[in-house]
Coordinates of C-alpha atoms in Angstrom, one line a residue:
Chain R
M26 CA 0.0 0.0 0.0
Q27 CA 1.3 3.4 -1.0
K28 CA 2.5 5.7 1.8
Y29 CA 2.7 9.5 1.8
F30 CA 4.5 11.7 4.2
I31 CA 2.4 14.8 4.9
S32 CA 2.8 17.9 7.1
E33 CA 1.3 18.1 10.6
E34 CA -1.0 20.8 9.2
Q35 CA -2.2 18.5 6.4
L36 CA -2.8 15.7 8.9
A37 CA -4.8 18.0 11.2
N38 CA -7.0 19.1 8.3
K39 CA -7.1 15.6 6.8
I40 CA -6.2 16.9 3.4
I41 CA -3.3 16.4 0.9
D42 CA -2.8 19.5 -1.3
N43 CA 0.7 19.3 -2.7
D44 CA 2.6 17.3 -5.4
D45 CA 1.3 14.1 -3.9
V46 CA -2.2 14.8 -5.3
F47 CA -0.9 14.1 -8.8
H48 CA 0.7 10.8 -7.6
I49 CA -2.5 9.7 -5.9
T50 CA -4.8 10.6 -8.7
S51 CA -2.8 10.1 -11.9
V52 CA 0.0 7.7 -11.0
M53 CA -1.8 5.4 -8.6
R54 CA -5.2 6.1 -10.1
S55 CA -6.7 6.0 -6.6
K56 CA -10.5 6.3 -6.2
I57 CA -12.8 7.4 -3.4
D58 CA -12.8 4.8 -0.5
D59 CA -9.4 3.5 -1.5
Q60 CA -7.0 3.1 1.4
I61 CA -3.6 4.7 1.7
L62 CA -1.1 5.3 4.5
V63 CA -0.2 8.8 5.6
S64 CA 2.4 9.8 8.1
D65 CA 3.4 13.2 9.6
G66 CA 6.9 11.7 10.1
N67 CA 6.0 10.6 13.6
K68 CA 2.9 8.4 13.4
T69 CA 1.5 6.5 10.5
Y70 CA -2.2 6.2 9.8
L71 CA -4.3 4.0 7.6
V72 CA -6.8 6.3 6.0
K73 CA -9.6 6.2 3.4
I74 CA -9.9 8.7 0.6
S75 CA -13.2 10.6 1.0
S76 CA -12.8 13.1 -1.9
L77 CA -10.6 13.7 -4.9
S78 CA -9.9 16.6 -7.2
N79 CA -6.9 17.5 -9.3
K80 CA -5.8 19.9 -6.5
M81 CA -6.8 18.2 -3.3
V82 CA -7.4 14.8 -1.7
S83 CA -9.3 14.6 1.6
F84 CA -9.3 11.5 3.8
E85 CA -10.8 9.9 6.9
I86 CA -8.5 8.2 9.5
I87 CA -9.3 4.5 9.9
K88 CA -6.6 3.7 12.5
E89 CA -3.1 4.3 13.6
E90 CA -0.6 1.8 12.3
A91 CA 2.0 0.4 14.6
G92 CA 5.3 1.6 13.0
N93 CA 8.2 -0.8 13.4
N94 CA 10.2 -0.3 10.3
E95 CA 12.7 2.1 12.0
M96 CA 16.3 1.3 13.0
P97 CA 16.6 0.9 16.8
V98 CA 19.5 3.4 16.7
F99 CA 19.7 6.9 15.2
V100 CA 22.4 6.9 12.6
T101 CA 23.4 10.3 11.2
I102 CA 25.5 10.3 8.0
F103 CA 28.0 13.1 7.7
Q104 CA 28.9 12.7 4.1
G105 CA 31.9 14.5 2.5
Y106 CA 30.3 16.2 -0.4
P107 CA 31.0 14.1 -3.5
K108 CA 31.0 14.8 -7.2
G109 CA 28.1 14.5 -9.7
D110 CA 24.8 13.1 -8.4
K111 CA 26.4 10.8 -5.9
M112 CA 24.9 12.7 -2.9
E113 CA 21.4 12.0 -4.3
D114 CA 22.2 8.3 -4.5
I115 CA 23.5 8.3 -1.0
I116 CA 20.4 10.0 0.3
K117 CA 18.1 7.7 -1.7
H118 CA 19.6 4.4 -0.7
G119 CA 20.7 5.6 2.7
T120 CA 17.0 6.4 3.4
E121 CA 16.0 2.9 2.4
L122 CA 18.7 1.4 4.6
G123 CA 17.4 3.3 7.6
A124 CA 19.6 6.5 8.1
Y125 CA 18.1 8.9 10.7
E126 CA 19.4 12.1 9.0
F127 CA 22.1 13.4 6.6
Y128 CA 24.5 16.3 6.6
P129 CA 26.4 16.8 3.3
V130 CA 29.7 18.2 4.6
M131 CA 32.2 20.4 2.7
M132 CA 35.6 18.9 3.4
K133 CA 39.1 19.8 2.2
R134 CA 39.0 17.4 -0.7
S135 CA 35.4 18.2 -1.8
I136 CA 35.6 19.5 -5.3
V137 CA 32.0 20.9 -5.6
K138 CA 31.4 24.4 -4.2
I139 CA 27.9 25.2 -3.0
D140 CA 27.2 29.0 -2.7
E141 CA 24.8 30.2 -0.1
K142 CA 22.2 31.2 -2.7
K143 CA 22.0 27.6 -4.1
K144 CA 22.1 25.9 -0.7
Q145 CA 18.4 26.0 0.0
S146 CA 17.4 24.7 -3.4
K147 CA 19.9 21.9 -3.0
L148 CA 18.5 21.0 0.4
D149 CA 15.0 21.1 -0.9
R150 CA 15.9 18.7 -3.7
F151 CA 17.7 16.4 -1.3
N152 CA 14.8 16.3 1.1
K153 CA 12.4 15.6 -1.8
I154 CA 14.6 12.6 -2.7
A155 CA 14.5 11.4 1.0
K156 CA 10.7 11.8 1.1
E157 CA 10.2 9.6 -2.0
A158 CA 12.7 7.0 -0.8
A159 CA 11.1 7.0 2.6
E160 CA 7.6 6.4 1.1
Q161 CA 8.8 3.7 -1.2
S162 CA 10.7 1.8 1.5
Y163 CA 7.9 1.9 4.1
R164 CA 9.8 4.1 6.6
D165 CA 7.8 5.3 9.6
R166 CA 9.9 8.3 10.0
L167 CA 11.0 10.8 7.3
P168 CA 14.7 11.3 7.4
K169 CA 15.9 14.9 7.0
V170 CA 18.8 16.3 5.1
V171 CA 19.4 18.9 7.8
D172 CA 22.1 21.3 6.4
I173 CA 25.2 21.6 4.2
L174 CA 28.0 22.6 6.6
N175 CA 31.7 22.8 6.8
L176 CA 33.3 20.1 9.1
K177 CA 34.2 22.5 11.8
Q178 CA 30.7 24.0 12.0
I179 CA 29.3 20.6 13.2
D180 CA 28.6 19.9 16.9
F181 CA 29.3 16.3 17.5
S182 CA 29.0 16.4 21.3
S183 CA 25.6 14.7 21.6
Y184 CA 26.5 11.4 19.9
D185 CA 27.0 8.2 21.8
Y186 CA 29.3 6.7 19.2
K187 CA 31.5 8.3 16.6
I188 CA 32.6 6.3 13.6
L189 CA 35.2 7.7 11.1
C190 CA 35.2 5.6 7.9
Y191 CA 38.9 5.7 7.0
E192 CA 40.4 3.9 4.0
E193 CA 44.0 4.3 5.3
V194 CA 43.3 1.9 8.2
A195 CA 41.7 -0.5 5.8
K196 CA 45.0 -0.6 3.9
E197 CA 46.7 -1.4 7.2
K198 CA 44.3 -4.3 7.8
E199 CA 42.4 -2.8 10.7
D200 CA 39.5 -5.1 11.1
S201 CA 37.7 -4.8 14.4
N202 CA 36.9 -1.2 15.3
F203 CA 33.6 -0.9 13.4
K204 CA 32.2 -4.2 14.6
N205 CA 33.3 -3.5 18.2
I206 CA 31.2 -0.3 18.1
V207 CA 28.2 -1.9 16.4
K208 CA 28.2 -4.8 18.9
K209 CA 27.9 -2.2 21.7
L210 CA 24.9 -0.3 20.3
K211 CA 21.8 -0.2 22.4
K212 CA 18.3 1.0 21.5
N213 CA 18.1 4.8 20.9
D214 CA 21.8 5.3 20.8
K215 CA 22.9 8.2 18.6
V216 CA 25.6 7.3 16.1
A217 CA 27.6 9.8 14.0
V218 CA 29.3 8.4 10.9
V219 CA 31.8 10.6 9.0
I220 CA 32.7 9.6 5.4
G221 CA 35.2 11.5 3.3
P222 CA 34.6 12.7 -0.3
E223 CA 36.3 11.0 -3.3
G224 CA 39.9 12.0 -2.5
G225 CA 39.5 10.7 1.1
I226 CA 39.7 12.6 4.4
D227 CA 42.6 15.0 4.8
K228 CA 45.1 14.1 7.6
D229 CA 44.3 17.4 9.5
E230 CA 40.6 16.5 9.4
V231 CA 41.4 13.0 10.7
S232 CA 43.3 14.5 13.6
Y233 CA 40.5 16.9 14.3
L234 CA 37.9 14.2 14.4
M235 CA 40.0 11.8 16.5
N236 CA 40.5 14.5 19.0
L237 CA 36.7 14.7 19.2
G238 CA 36.5 11.0 20.0
F239 CA 36.0 9.5 16.5
I240 CA 37.3 6.0 16.0
P241 CA 38.9 5.3 12.6
C242 CA 37.2 2.2 11.1
A243 CA 37.9 0.0 8.1
L244 CA 34.8 -1.4 6.4
G245 CA 36.3 -4.7 5.3
P246 CA 39.6 -5.2 3.6
R247 CA 38.6 -3.6 0.3
I248 CA 38.7 0.1 -0.5
L249 CA 35.2 1.4 -0.9
R250 CA 34.2 4.4 -2.9
T251 CA 32.7 7.3 -0.9
E252 CA 29.2 6.5 -2.0
T253 CA 29.5 2.8 -1.1
A254 CA 30.7 3.3 2.5
P255 CA 27.3 4.6 3.9
F256 CA 25.6 1.5 2.4
Y257 CA 28.1 -0.8 4.2
V258 CA 27.6 1.0 7.5
L259 CA 23.8 1.1 7.5
S260 CA 23.5 -2.5 6.1
S261 CA 25.8 -3.9 8.8
I262 CA 24.0 -2.1 11.6
S263 CA 20.6 -3.3 10.3
Y264 CA 22.0 -6.9 9.9
E265 CA 23.4 -6.8 13.5
M266 CA 20.4 -5.2 15.2
E267 CA 17.3 -5.9 13.1
L268 CA 17.8 -9.5 12.0
K269 CA 17.7 -12.4 14.4
Chain N
M12 CA 49.5 1.9 -5.3
Q13 CA 47.6 1.5 -8.5
K14 CA 46.7 -2.0 -9.5
Y15 CA 46.0 -3.4 -13.0
F16 CA 44.3 -6.6 -14.0
I17 CA 46.1 -8.0 -17.0
S18 CA 45.8 -11.2 -19.1
E19 CA 47.9 -14.4 -18.4
E20 CA 49.6 -13.8 -21.7
Q21 CA 50.5 -10.2 -20.8
L22 CA 51.9 -11.5 -17.5
A23 CA 53.9 -14.2 -19.2
N24 CA 55.4 -11.6 -21.6
K25 CA 55.8 -9.0 -18.8
I26 CA 54.1 -6.3 -20.9
I27 CA 50.9 -4.2 -20.8
D28 CA 49.6 -3.3 -24.3
N29 CA 45.9 -2.4 -23.9
D30 CA 43.9 0.6 -22.7
D31 CA 45.8 0.5 -19.4
V32 CA 48.9 2.0 -21.1
F33 CA 47.1 5.3 -21.4
H34 CA 46.1 5.2 -17.7
I35 CA 49.7 4.3 -16.6
T36 CA 51.4 6.9 -18.8
S37 CA 48.9 9.8 -19.0
V38 CA 46.6 9.5 -16.0
M39 CA 49.1 8.3 -13.4
R40 CA 52.1 9.8 -15.2
S41 CA 54.2 6.8 -14.2
K42 CA 57.9 6.8 -15.1
I43 CA 60.6 4.1 -15.5
D44 CA 61.4 2.4 -12.2
D45 CA 58.0 3.3 -10.7
Q46 CA 56.3 0.4 -9.0
I47 CA 52.7 -0.8 -9.7
L48 CA 50.7 -3.9 -8.9
V49 CA 49.6 -6.3 -11.6
S50 CA 47.4 -9.3 -11.3
D51 CA 46.2 -11.9 -13.7
G52 CA 43.1 -12.4 -11.6
N53 CA 44.7 -15.1 -9.6
K54 CA 48.0 -13.8 -8.2
T55 CA 49.1 -10.2 -7.6
Y56 CA 52.7 -9.1 -8.2
L57 CA 54.6 -5.9 -7.3
V58 CA 56.4 -4.9 -10.4
K59 CA 58.8 -2.2 -11.6
I60 CA 58.2 -0.4 -14.9
S61 CA 61.3 -1.1 -17.2
S62 CA 60.1 0.7 -20.4
L63 CA 57.3 3.0 -21.4
S64 CA 55.9 4.1 -24.8
N65 CA 52.4 5.3 -25.8
K66 CA 51.6 1.7 -26.9
M67 CA 53.3 -0.5 -24.4
V68 CA 54.6 -0.7 -20.9
S69 CA 57.0 -3.5 -20.0
F70 CA 57.9 -4.4 -16.4
E71 CA 60.0 -6.6 -14.2
I72 CA 58.5 -8.6 -11.3
I73 CA 59.8 -7.7 -7.9
K74 CA 57.8 -10.1 -5.8
E75 CA 54.4 -11.8 -5.4
E76 CA 52.1 -10.0 -3.1
A77 CA 50.1 -11.9 -0.5
G78 CA 46.5 -11.3 -1.5
N79 CA 44.0 -11.2 1.4
N80 CA 41.3 -8.8 0.2
E81 CA 38.9 -11.4 -1.0
M82 CA 35.7 -12.5 0.7
P83 CA 36.1 -15.9 2.3
V84 CA 33.0 -17.1 0.5
F85 CA 32.1 -17.0 -3.2
V86 CA 28.9 -14.9 -3.6
T87 CA 27.3 -14.9 -7.0
I88 CA 24.7 -12.2 -7.6
F89 CA 21.9 -13.2 -9.9
Q90 CA 20.3 -9.8 -10.5
G91 CA 16.9 -9.4 -12.2
Y92 CA 17.7 -7.1 -15.1
P93 CA 16.8 -3.6 -13.9
K94 CA 16.1 -0.4 -15.9
G95 CA 18.5 2.4 -16.9
D96 CA 22.1 2.1 -15.7
K97 CA 21.3 0.4 -12.4
M98 CA 23.0 -2.8 -13.6
E99 CA 26.3 -0.8 -14.0
D100 CA 26.0 0.5 -10.5
I101 CA 25.3 -2.9 -9.1
I102 CA 28.4 -4.4 -10.8
K103 CA 30.5 -1.4 -9.7
H104 CA 29.6 -1.3 -6.1
G105 CA 29.0 -5.1 -5.8
T106 CA 32.6 -5.6 -7.0
E107 CA 33.9 -3.2 -4.3
L108 CA 31.8 -5.1 -1.8
G109 CA 33.4 -8.4 -2.7
A110 CA 31.0 -10.2 -5.1
Y111 CA 32.5 -13.3 -6.8
E112 CA 30.6 -13.0 -10.0
F113 CA 27.4 -11.6 -11.6
Y114 CA 24.7 -12.9 -13.8
P115 CA 22.2 -10.3 -15.1
V116 CA 19.0 -12.3 -15.3
M117 CA 16.0 -11.7 -17.6
M118 CA 12.9 -12.2 -15.3
K119 CA 9.2 -11.9 -16.0
R120 CA 9.1 -8.3 -14.7
S121 CA 12.4 -7.1 -16.4
I122 CA 11.3 -4.3 -18.7
V123 CA 14.6 -4.1 -20.7
K124 CA 15.0 -6.5 -23.7
I125 CA 18.5 -7.5 -24.7
D126 CA 18.8 -9.0 -28.2
E127 CA 21.5 -11.6 -29.0
K128 CA 23.4 -9.1 -31.1
K129 CA 23.8 -6.6 -28.3
K130 CA 24.5 -9.1 -25.6
Q131 CA 28.2 -9.4 -26.2
S132 CA 28.8 -5.6 -26.2
K133 CA 26.7 -5.3 -23.0
L134 CA 28.8 -8.1 -21.4
D135 CA 32.0 -6.4 -22.5
R136 CA 30.9 -3.1 -21.0
F137 CA 29.8 -4.8 -17.7
N138 CA 33.2 -6.6 -17.5
K139 CA 35.1 -3.3 -18.1
I140 CA 33.2 -1.7 -15.2
A141 CA 34.0 -4.7 -13.0
K142 CA 37.7 -4.5 -13.9
E143 CA 37.9 -0.8 -13.1
A144 CA 36.1 -1.3 -9.8
A145 CA 38.3 -4.3 -8.9
E146 CA 41.4 -2.2 -9.5
Q147 CA 40.2 0.7 -7.5
S148 CA 39.0 -1.4 -4.6
Y149 CA 42.2 -3.5 -4.3
R150 CA 40.5 -6.8 -5.2
D151 CA 42.9 -9.7 -5.6
R152 CA 40.5 -11.4 -8.0
L153 CA 38.7 -10.0 -11.0
P154 CA 35.0 -10.7 -10.7
K155 CA 33.3 -11.7 -14.0
V156 CA 30.0 -10.8 -15.4
V157 CA 29.5 -14.2 -16.9
D158 CA 26.4 -14.1 -19.0
I159 CA 22.9 -12.6 -19.4
L160 CA 20.5 -15.5 -19.1
N161 CA 16.8 -16.3 -18.5
L162 CA 16.1 -17.6 -15.0
K163 CA 15.4 -21.1 -16.2
Q164 CA 18.6 -21.4 -18.1
I165 CA 20.6 -21.2 -14.9
D166 CA 22.0 -24.2 -13.2
F167 CA 21.9 -23.6 -9.4
S168 CA 22.9 -27.1 -8.4
S169 CA 26.4 -26.4 -7.4
Y170 CA 25.7 -23.8 -4.7
D171 CA 25.9 -24.5 -1.0
Y172 CA 23.4 -21.8 0.0
K173 CA 20.6 -20.2 -2.0
I174 CA 19.3 -16.9 -0.9
L175 CA 16.2 -15.4 -2.5
C176 CA 15.8 -11.7 -1.6
Y177 CA 12.0 -11.3 -1.4
E178 CA 10.3 -8.1 -0.3
E179 CA 7.0 -9.9 0.3
V180 CA 8.4 -11.7 3.3
A181 CA 9.9 -8.4 4.6
K182 CA 6.3 -7.0 4.6
E183 CA 5.3 -10.1 6.7
K184 CA 8.2 -9.2 9.1
E185 CA 10.3 -12.3 8.4
D186 CA 13.6 -11.4 10.2
S187 CA 15.8 -14.4 10.6
N188 CA 16.3 -16.4 7.4
F189 CA 19.1 -14.3 6.0
K190 CA 21.1 -14.1 9.2
N191 CA 20.6 -17.8 9.8
I192 CA 22.3 -18.6 6.5
V193 CA 25.1 -16.1 6.9
K194 CA 25.9 -17.4 10.4
K195 CA 26.4 -20.9 8.9
L196 CA 28.8 -19.9 6.1
K197 CA 32.2 -21.4 6.1
K198 CA 35.3 -20.6 4.1
N199 CA 35.0 -21.4 0.3
D200 CA 31.2 -21.9 0.5
K201 CA 29.4 -21.0 -2.7
V202 CA 26.4 -18.7 -2.2
A203 CA 23.7 -17.9 -4.9
V204 CA 21.8 -14.7 -4.3
V205 CA 18.7 -14.0 -6.5
I206 CA 17.3 -10.5 -6.5
G207 CA 14.2 -9.5 -8.6
P208 CA 14.0 -6.5 -10.9
E209 CA 12.1 -3.3 -10.1
G210 CA 8.6 -4.9 -10.1
G211 CA 9.8 -7.7 -7.8
I212 CA 9.9 -11.4 -8.5
D213 CA 6.8 -13.0 -10.0
K214 CA 5.1 -15.6 -7.9
D215 CA 5.8 -18.4 -10.4
E216 CA 9.5 -17.5 -10.2
V217 CA 9.3 -17.6 -6.4
S218 CA 7.8 -21.1 -6.5
Y219 CA 10.3 -22.3 -9.1
L220 CA 13.2 -21.0 -7.0
M221 CA 11.9 -22.4 -3.7
N222 CA 11.5 -25.8 -5.4
L223 CA 15.2 -25.5 -6.1
G224 CA 16.0 -25.0 -2.5
F225 CA 16.1 -21.2 -2.3
I226 CA 15.2 -19.6 1.1
P227 CA 13.1 -16.4 0.9
C228 CA 14.8 -13.8 2.9
A229 CA 13.9 -10.3 4.1
L230 CA 16.8 -7.8 4.3
G231 CA 15.6 -5.9 7.3
P232 CA 12.1 -4.4 7.8
R233 CA 12.2 -1.8 5.1
I234 CA 11.6 -2.5 1.4
L235 CA 14.8 -2.1 -0.5
R236 CA 15.1 -1.1 -4.2
T237 CA 16.4 -3.8 -6.5
E238 CA 19.8 -2.1 -6.7
T239 CA 20.1 -1.7 -2.9
A240 CA 19.5 -5.3 -2.1
P241 CA 22.9 -6.7 -3.3
F242 CA 24.7 -4.0 -1.3
Y243 CA 22.9 -5.1 1.9
V244 CA 23.7 -8.8 1.2
L245 CA 27.4 -8.3 0.4
S246 CA 28.0 -5.7 3.2
S247 CA 26.4 -8.0 5.8
I248 CA 28.4 -11.0 4.7
S249 CA 31.6 -8.9 4.9
Y250 CA 30.6 -7.6 8.3
E251 CA 29.9 -11.1 9.6
M252 CA 32.9 -12.9 8.1
E253 CA 35.6 -10.2 7.5
L254 CA 35.4 -8.1 10.7
K255 CA 36.3 -9.2 14.1

């Protein structure tokens, strides 16, 4: 059953009046009395469509759905800003794999420059991708792409565990730091994961992060591309905590 | 250090005379006496460049390198042929994540049609992507994209474990089959992983595979896209078997 993330206001008014109307009416060809799932990002409801037009869908709530598709821990991906459309892919697949939120991070070796004027439109586009991926993957919660920041603007003090994905330790055959952390995770822990851009993390950035308590981790013996590392991290945490 | 997969013949003659010459001379700007790694897909050697031209690089072997970047099990990805360039992404990232080999599979819900004439050029392109990803990720072995087949043309009889990634059991909250299999894996086991295309696996195909001994598995509680499923499988196996 198709799920739509809507605003708190839309939920209070029991209407959908944004881009999703087109999806509901023209893509899914829904009719009156059809059931869909709606969520305000906190709670999910099974609802019945009560009226349809090309501008608005109104609905009645049937019942609250027990949401249990969320990771037991909150994993925030701090992704060194990569080239091309890799950030979109990371947000899309990272959302499916259960990431809590994303910060694209401008690092020393990030090649792309984002000026302040374009930042908001980039964030809007990233959040739209997260919304679509969250709906498609049956997330209960809508992950946010919070902000595009420089590394030193980020406050990492509230995280319980701090993982630095670092290919140089993979080359030295480090093979236990990541799993040691994942094995310790308990429900509701907050996990910060920092991943460098294509050229890797600069040594000064590594020192800075290690001083803040980050643990340099290898993700297996092979050298992963920047866009593959978040998939490894999220998949492994899901495998460890969500499968029996 | 840059690694190049070369043919057995090139290794015997201690020359490189294909596209890699451009990479060695113009991209990496290597000079005489520079060291590179070469592998025939079985063994890896540290070599020293002894001559360079724009058509050929010759080298002397310094020593054999101990390869230990390969997964302890052989995971073959049977991927329902997806749309667009997703197959390329699956081969690229799947190679980094340690896949042994790939078969793009035409399934009932595959939308793309590949005619016999185009098949070989597709396979050549896929294998080129695998080679580049294997070099970049420090693989010891070059994974192959073996063939594009219909599901019923494939002989699954030689596999020790048969995993069917099936989103319908994820919706029913199945949460133990995949991990049960991964926990049982021993060194050199052969693992077949079947993943449906975008529309999922048809019920007849599910029955066919289950009759062949495939176990339907959910990859966590969320519904993954076809191109995300192989990353989850390979990452989890690496996490379980390669990290301590």
